[in-house]
mmCIF file of C-alpha atoms in Angstrom:
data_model
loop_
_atom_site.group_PDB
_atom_site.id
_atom_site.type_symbol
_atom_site.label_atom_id
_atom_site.label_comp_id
_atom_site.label_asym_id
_atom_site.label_seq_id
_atom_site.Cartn_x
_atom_site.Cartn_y
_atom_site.Cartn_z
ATOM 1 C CA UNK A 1 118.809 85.990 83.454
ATOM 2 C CA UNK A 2 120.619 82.928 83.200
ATOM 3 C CA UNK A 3 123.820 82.273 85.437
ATOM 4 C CA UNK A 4 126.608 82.162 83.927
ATOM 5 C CA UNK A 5 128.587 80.722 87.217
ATOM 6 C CA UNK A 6 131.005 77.248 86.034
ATOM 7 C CA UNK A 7 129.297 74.190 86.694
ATOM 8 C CA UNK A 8 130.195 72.971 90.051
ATOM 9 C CA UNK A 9 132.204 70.171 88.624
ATOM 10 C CA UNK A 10 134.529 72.434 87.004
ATOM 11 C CA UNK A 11 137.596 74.281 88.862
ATOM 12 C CA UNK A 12 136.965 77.814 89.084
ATOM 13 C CA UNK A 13 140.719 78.992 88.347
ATOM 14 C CA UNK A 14 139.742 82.277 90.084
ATOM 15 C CA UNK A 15 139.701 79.838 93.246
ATOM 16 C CA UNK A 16 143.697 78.546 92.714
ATOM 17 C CA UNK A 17 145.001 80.245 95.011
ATOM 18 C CA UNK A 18 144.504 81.368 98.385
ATOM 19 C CA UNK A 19 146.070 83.756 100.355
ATOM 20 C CA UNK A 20 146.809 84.327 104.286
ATOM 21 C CA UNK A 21 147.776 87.988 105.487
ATOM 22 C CA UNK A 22 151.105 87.908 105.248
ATOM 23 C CA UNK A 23 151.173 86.628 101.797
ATOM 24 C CA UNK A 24 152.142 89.284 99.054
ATOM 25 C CA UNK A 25 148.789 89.789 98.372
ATOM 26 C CA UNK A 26 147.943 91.399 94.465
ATOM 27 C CA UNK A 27 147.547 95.233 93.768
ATOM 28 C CA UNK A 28 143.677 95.805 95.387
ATOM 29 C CA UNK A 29 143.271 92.935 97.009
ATOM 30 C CA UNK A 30 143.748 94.017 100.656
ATOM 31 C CA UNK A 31 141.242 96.829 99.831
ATOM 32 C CA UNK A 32 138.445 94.695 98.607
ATOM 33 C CA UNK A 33 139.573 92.390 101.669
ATOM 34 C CA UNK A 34 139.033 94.637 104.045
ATOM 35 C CA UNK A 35 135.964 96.169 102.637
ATOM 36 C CA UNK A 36 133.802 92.995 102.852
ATOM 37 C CA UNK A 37 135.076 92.267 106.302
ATOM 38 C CA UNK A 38 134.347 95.402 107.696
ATOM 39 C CA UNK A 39 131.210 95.739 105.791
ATOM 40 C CA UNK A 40 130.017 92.333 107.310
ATOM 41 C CA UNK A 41 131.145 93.384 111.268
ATOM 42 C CA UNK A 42 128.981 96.751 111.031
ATOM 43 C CA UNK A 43 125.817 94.518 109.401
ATOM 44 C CA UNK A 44 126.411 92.043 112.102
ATOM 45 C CA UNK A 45 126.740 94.766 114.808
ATOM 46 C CA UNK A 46 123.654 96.938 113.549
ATOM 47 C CA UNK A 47 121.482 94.056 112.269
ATOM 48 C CA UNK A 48 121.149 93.300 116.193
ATOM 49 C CA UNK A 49 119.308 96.096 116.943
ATOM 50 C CA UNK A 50 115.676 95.205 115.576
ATOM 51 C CA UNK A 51 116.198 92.158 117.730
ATOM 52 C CA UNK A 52 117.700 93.898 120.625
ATOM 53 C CA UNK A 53 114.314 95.681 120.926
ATOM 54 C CA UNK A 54 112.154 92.936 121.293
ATOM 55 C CA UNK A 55 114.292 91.531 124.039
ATOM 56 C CA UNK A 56 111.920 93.015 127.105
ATOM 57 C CA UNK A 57 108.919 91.989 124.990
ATOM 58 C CA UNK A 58 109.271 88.961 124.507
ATOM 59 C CA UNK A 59 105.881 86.577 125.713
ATOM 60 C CA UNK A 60 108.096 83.837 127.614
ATOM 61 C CA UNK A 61 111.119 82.930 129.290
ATOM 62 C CA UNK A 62 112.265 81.047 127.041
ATOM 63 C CA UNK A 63 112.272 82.421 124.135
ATOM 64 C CA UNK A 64 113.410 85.547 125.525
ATOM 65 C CA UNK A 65 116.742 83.345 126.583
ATOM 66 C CA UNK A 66 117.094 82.532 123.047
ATOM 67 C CA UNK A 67 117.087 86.174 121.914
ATOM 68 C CA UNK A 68 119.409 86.917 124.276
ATOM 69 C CA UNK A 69 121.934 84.286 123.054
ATOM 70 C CA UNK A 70 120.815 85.157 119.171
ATOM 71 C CA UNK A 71 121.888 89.007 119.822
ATOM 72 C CA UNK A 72 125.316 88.056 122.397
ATOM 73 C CA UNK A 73 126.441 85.846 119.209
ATOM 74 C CA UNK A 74 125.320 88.292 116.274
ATOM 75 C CA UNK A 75 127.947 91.085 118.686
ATOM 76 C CA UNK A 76 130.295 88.121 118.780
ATOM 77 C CA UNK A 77 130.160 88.166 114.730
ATOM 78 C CA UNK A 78 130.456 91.406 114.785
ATOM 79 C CA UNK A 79 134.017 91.042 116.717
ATOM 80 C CA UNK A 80 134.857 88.076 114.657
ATOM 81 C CA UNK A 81 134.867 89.808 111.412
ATOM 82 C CA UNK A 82 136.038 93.222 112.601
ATOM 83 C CA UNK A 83 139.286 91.372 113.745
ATOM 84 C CA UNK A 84 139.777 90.252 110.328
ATOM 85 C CA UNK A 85 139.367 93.885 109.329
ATOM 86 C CA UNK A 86 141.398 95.325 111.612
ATOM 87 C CA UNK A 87 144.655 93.058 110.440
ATOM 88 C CA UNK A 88 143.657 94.668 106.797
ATOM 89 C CA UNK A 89 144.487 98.148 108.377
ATOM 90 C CA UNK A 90 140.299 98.905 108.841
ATOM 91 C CA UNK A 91 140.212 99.816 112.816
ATOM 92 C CA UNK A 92 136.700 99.147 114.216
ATOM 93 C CA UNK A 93 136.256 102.858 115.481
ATOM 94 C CA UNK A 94 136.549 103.408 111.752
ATOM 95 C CA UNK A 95 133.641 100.657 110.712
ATOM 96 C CA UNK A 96 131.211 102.371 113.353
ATOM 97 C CA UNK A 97 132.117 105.865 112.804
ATOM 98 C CA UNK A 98 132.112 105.768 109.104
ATOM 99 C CA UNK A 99 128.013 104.363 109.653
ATOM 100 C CA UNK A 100 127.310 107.110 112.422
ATOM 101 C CA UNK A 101 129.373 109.577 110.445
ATOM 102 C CA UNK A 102 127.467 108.664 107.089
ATOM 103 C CA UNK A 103 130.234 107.381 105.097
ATOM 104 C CA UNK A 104 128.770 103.761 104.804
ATOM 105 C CA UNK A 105 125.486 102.430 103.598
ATOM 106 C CA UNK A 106 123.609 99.628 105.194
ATOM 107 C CA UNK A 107 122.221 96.737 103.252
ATOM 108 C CA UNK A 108 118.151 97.095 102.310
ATOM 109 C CA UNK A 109 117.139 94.254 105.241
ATOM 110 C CA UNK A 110 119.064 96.680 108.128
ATOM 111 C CA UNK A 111 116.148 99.587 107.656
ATOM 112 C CA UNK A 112 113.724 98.114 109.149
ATOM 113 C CA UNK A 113 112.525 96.854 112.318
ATOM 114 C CA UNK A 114 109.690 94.102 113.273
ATOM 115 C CA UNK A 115 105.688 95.455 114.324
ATOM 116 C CA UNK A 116 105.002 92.576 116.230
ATOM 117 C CA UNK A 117 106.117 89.015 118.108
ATOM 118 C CA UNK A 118 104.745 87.365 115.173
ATOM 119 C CA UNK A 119 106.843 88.832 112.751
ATOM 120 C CA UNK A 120 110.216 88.494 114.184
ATOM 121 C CA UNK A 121 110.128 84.573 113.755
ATOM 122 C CA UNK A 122 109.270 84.315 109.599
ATOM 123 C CA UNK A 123 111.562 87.238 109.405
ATOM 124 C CA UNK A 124 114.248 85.944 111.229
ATOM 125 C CA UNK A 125 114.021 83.013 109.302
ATOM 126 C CA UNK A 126 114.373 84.282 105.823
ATOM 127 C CA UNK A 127 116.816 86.212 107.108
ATOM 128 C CA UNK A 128 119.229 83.496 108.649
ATOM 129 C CA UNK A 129 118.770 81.305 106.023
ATOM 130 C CA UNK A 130 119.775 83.489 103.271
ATOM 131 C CA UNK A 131 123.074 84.742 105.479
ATOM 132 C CA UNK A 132 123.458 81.410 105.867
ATOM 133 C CA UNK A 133 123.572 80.570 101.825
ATOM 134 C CA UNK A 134 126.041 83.841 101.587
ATOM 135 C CA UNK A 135 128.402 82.776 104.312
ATOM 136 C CA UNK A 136 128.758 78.922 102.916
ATOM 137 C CA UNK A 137 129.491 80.835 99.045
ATOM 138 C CA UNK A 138 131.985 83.019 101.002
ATOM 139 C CA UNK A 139 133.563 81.085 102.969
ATOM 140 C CA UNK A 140 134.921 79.326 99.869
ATOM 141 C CA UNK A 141 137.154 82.202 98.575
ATOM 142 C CA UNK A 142 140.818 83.032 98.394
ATOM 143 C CA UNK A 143 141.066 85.141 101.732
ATOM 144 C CA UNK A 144 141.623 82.710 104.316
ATOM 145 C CA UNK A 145 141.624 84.456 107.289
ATOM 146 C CA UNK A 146 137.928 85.815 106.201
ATOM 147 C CA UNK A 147 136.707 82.036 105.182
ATOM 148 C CA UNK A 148 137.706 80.751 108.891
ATOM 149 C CA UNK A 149 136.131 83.803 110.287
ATOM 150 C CA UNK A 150 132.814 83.140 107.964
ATOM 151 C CA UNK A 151 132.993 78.867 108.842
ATOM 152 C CA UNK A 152 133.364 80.269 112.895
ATOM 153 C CA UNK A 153 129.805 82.134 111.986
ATOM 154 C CA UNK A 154 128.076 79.527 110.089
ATOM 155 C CA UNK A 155 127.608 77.005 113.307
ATOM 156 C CA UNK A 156 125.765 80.301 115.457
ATOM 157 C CA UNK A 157 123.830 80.681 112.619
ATOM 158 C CA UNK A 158 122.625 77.234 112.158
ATOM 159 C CA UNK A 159 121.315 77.777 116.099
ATOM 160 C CA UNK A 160 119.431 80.967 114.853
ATOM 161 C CA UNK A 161 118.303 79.554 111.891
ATOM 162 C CA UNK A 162 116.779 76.946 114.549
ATOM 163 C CA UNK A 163 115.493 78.428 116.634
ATOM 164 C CA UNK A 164 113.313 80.987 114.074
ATOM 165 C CA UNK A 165 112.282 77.798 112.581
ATOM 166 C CA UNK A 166 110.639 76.947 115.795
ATOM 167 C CA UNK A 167 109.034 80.515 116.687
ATOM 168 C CA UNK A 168 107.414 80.382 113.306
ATOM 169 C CA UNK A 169 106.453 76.471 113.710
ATOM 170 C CA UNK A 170 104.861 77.525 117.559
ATOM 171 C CA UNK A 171 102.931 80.327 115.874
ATOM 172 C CA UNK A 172 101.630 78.433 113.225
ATOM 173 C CA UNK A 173 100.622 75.141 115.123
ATOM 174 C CA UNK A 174 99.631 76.427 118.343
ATOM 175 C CA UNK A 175 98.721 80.420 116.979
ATOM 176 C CA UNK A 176 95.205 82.044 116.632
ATOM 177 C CA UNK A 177 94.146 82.706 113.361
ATOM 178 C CA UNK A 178 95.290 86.339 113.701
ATOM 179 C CA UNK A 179 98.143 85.420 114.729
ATOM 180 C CA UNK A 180 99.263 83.073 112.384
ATOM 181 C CA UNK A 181 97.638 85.479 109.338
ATOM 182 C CA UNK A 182 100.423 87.858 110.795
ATOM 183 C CA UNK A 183 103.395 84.974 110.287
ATOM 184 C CA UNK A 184 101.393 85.274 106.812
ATOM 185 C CA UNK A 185 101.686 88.789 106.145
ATOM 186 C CA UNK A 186 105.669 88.621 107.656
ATOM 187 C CA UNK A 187 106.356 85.797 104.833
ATOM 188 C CA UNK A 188 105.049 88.251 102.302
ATOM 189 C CA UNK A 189 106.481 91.299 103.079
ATOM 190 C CA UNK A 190 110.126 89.983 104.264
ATOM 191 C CA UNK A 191 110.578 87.699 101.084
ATOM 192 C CA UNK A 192 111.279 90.547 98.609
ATOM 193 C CA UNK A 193 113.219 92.126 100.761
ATOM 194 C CA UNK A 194 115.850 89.480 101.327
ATOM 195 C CA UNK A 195 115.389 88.433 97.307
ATOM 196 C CA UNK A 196 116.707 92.486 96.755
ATOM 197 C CA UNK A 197 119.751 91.499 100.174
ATOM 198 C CA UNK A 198 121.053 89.063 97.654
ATOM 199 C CA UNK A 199 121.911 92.557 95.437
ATOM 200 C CA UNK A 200 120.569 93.429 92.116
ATOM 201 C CA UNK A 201 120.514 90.702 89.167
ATOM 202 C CA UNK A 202 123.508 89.636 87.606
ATOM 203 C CA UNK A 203 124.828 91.490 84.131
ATOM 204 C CA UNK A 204 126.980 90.902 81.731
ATOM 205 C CA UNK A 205 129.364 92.732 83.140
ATOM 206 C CA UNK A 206 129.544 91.316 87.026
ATOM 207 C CA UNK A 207 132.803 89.115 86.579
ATOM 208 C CA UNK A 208 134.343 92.615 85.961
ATOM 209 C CA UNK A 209 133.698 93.564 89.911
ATOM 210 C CA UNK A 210 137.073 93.333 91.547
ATOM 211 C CA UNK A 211 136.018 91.549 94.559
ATOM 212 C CA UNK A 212 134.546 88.619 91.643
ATOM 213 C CA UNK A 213 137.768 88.868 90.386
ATOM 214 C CA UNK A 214 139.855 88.334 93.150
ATOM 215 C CA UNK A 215 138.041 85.229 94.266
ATOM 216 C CA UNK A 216 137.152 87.004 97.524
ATOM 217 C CA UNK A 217 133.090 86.755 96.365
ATOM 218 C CA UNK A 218 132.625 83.097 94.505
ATOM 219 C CA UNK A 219 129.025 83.189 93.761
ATOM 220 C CA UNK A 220 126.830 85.594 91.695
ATOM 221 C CA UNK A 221 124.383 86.859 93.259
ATOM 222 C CA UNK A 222 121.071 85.312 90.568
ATOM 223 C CA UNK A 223 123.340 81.991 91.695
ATOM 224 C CA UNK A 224 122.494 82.694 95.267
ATOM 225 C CA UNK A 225 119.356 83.555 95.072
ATOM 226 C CA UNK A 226 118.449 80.618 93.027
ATOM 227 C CA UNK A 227 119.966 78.246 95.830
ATOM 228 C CA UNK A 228 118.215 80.178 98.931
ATOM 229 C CA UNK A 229 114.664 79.978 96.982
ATOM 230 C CA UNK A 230 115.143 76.523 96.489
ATOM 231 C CA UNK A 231 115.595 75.448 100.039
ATOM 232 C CA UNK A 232 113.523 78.324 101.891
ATOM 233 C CA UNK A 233 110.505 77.929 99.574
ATOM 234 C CA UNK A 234 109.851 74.417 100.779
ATOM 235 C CA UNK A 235 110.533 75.220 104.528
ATOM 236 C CA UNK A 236 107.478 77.848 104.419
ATOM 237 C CA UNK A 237 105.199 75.952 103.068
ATOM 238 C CA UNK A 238 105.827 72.779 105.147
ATOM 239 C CA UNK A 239 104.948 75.187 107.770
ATOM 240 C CA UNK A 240 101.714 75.637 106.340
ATOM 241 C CA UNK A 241 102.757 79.487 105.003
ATOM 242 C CA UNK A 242 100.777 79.801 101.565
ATOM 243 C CA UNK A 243 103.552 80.864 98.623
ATOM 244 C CA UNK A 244 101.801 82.965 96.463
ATOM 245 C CA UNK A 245 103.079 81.953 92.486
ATOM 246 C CA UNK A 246 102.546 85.410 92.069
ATOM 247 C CA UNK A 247 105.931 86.356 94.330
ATOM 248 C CA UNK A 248 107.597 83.032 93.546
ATOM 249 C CA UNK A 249 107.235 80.166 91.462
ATOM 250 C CA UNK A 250 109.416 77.398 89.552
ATOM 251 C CA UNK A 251 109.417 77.789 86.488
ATOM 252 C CA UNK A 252 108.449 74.576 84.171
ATOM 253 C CA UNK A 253 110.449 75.202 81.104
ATOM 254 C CA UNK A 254 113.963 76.109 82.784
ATOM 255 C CA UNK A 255 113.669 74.464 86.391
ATOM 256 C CA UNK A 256 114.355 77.665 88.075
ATOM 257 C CA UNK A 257 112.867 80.069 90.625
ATOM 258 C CA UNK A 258 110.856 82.774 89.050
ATOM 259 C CA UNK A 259 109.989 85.734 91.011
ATOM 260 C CA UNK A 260 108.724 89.042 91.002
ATOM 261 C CA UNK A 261 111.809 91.259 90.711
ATOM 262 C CA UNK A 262 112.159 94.092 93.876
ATOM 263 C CA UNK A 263 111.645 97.654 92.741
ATOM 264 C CA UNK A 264 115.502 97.947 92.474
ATOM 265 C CA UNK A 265 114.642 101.922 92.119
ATOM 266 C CA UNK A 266 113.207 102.393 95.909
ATOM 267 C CA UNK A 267 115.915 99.450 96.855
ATOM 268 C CA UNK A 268 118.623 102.116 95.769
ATOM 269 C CA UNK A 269 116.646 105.225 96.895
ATOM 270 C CA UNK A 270 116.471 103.729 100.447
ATOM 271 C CA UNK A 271 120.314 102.832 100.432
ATOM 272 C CA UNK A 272 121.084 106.201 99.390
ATOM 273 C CA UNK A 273 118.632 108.343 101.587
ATOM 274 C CA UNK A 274 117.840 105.963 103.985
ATOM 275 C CA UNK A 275 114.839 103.810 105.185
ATOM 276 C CA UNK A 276 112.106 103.592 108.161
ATOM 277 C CA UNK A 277 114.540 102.659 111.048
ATOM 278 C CA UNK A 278 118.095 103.775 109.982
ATOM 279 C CA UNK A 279 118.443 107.375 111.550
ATOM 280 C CA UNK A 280 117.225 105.475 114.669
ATOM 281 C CA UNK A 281 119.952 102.882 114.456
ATOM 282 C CA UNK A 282 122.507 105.606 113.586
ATOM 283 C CA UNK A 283 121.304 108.068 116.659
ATOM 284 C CA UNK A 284 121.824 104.435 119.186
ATOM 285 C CA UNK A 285 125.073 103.652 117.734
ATOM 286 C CA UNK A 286 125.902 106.945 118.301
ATOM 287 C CA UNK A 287 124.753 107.585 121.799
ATOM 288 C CA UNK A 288 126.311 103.756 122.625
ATOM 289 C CA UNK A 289 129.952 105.311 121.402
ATOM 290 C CA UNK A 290 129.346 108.914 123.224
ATOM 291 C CA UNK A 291 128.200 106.682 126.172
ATOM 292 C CA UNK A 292 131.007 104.447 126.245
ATOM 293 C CA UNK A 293 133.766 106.651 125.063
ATOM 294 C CA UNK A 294 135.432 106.537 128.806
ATOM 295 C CA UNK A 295 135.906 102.789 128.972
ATOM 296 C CA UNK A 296 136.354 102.329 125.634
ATOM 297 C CA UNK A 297 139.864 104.848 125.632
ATOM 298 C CA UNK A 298 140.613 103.322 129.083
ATOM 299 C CA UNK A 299 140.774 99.923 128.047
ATOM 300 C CA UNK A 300 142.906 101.173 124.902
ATOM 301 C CA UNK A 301 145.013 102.655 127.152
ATOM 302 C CA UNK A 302 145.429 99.649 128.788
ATOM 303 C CA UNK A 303 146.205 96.863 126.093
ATOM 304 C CA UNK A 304 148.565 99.843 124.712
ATOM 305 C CA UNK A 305 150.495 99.574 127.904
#
């Protein structure tokens, strides 16, 4: 479908003006505020987890530094963004409780975790660089707080970005065949996934969403996905990945990325009921606040005092 985004040139008048939290902010606005920010700090503070995993398994010291530093700053996020939530009136016991509790539905990518070494580095990849084309659209919109909060995030995930881009590179250079046929197999299964992330296509009807309306969310999400194919695709194959035209391909007559659309159906079936890893990530979430519940009211107590 084609996006019907302005052209860049032209001032998007949903973009005029911007708002701090103490500004008298319109009817709806704090809600749709405070939904995306809280929204982002539980993805940030869940999507560690298939990461977190690997962290004892990881084949050498360094790289299993890097993890480390990849999950401290993805927590980090986490905090960042539930700060900006919390001044919208959205505490963070709320954000986790309303996952554990079942109240809140994580994002396709979050149900899953990764089968081997080989697969967290294409993965990873995709995944950072399409956060990465979110954050920069977001980080453009009316709430300010949010935007610095989302700019803060970029510059950590630049370093992830990175350093994926050189666990895929090592595995394709210096690899076996197996196990670069698995960085293969990783491209292949984790690109339609993070094409459905971006959320379903656009319609005729998506400037009605609220959080569109409000500025809060600049681009569609057909725009975003167009941008993130177009600088991904390349990356993959200069690593010597093959891109099947059959999953994506430019097309000749319009210029843009064609590609085979995710089974939206199962996408929303798996959102709904849930997918291979999220009662796991719900039951450690869980048993992290049951575990924790003494220190965390302690130091409560304390910055109450």
């Amino acid at each position: 479908m084609a996006d019907r985004a302005l052209p860049r040139d032209e001032p998007d008048p949903r973009l005029a003006r911007k708002f701090e939290l103490w500004d008298d902010l319109p009817d709806g606005y704090r809600e749709e505020a405070a939904r995306v920010s809280s929204f982002q700090a539980l993805a940030e503070i869940v999507g560690v987890l298939p990461f977190a995993e690997w962290i004892d398994r990881v084949p050498d010291y360094a790289r299993k530094q890097m993890l480390i530093a990849k999950v401290q700053d993805e927590v980090g996020h986490g905090q960042v963004t539930a700060r900006v939530a919390e001044d919208l009136g959205v505490s963070r016991d709320r954000i986790i409780l309303d996952f554990v509790e079942g109240r809140t539905k994580l994002l396709n990518v979050f149900h899953f975790g990764f089968d081997t070494w080989e697969e967290v580095g294409p993965a990873a990849l995709l995944m950072n660089s399409a956060a990465i084309v979110q954050f920069q659209a977001l980080d453009q919109g009316t709430y300010l707080p949010y935007a610095r909060a989302l700019r803060k995030i970029e510059k950590e995930e630049s370093f992830h970005y990175h350093h994926a881009l050189d666990h895929t590179h090592q595995t394709m250079t210096l690899g076996t065949p197996a196990q670069r046929a698995l960085v293969q197999q990783a491209f292949e299964t984790w690109l339609p996934r993070i094409l459905a992330y971006f959320g379903p296509p656009d319609t005729d009807t998506y400037q009605g969403n609220r959080m569109y309306q409000f500025g809060i969310k600049v681009s569609s999400n057909d725009a975003m996905r167009q941008e993130w194919l177009a600088k991904i695709i390349p990356v993959f194959r200069k690593l010597g990945v093959h891109v099947d035209p059959a999953l994506t391909h430019v097309d000749e007559e319009t210029g843009k990325w064609w590609f085979a659309s995710p089974d939206w159906v199962a996408v929303k079936k798996m959102l709904r009921e849930g997918g291979p890893r999220h009662e796991e990530w719900r039951a450690k979430i869980a048993d992290s606040l049951e575990r924790n519940a003494l220190y965390r009211d302690v130091a409560l107590m304390r910055s109450a005092a």
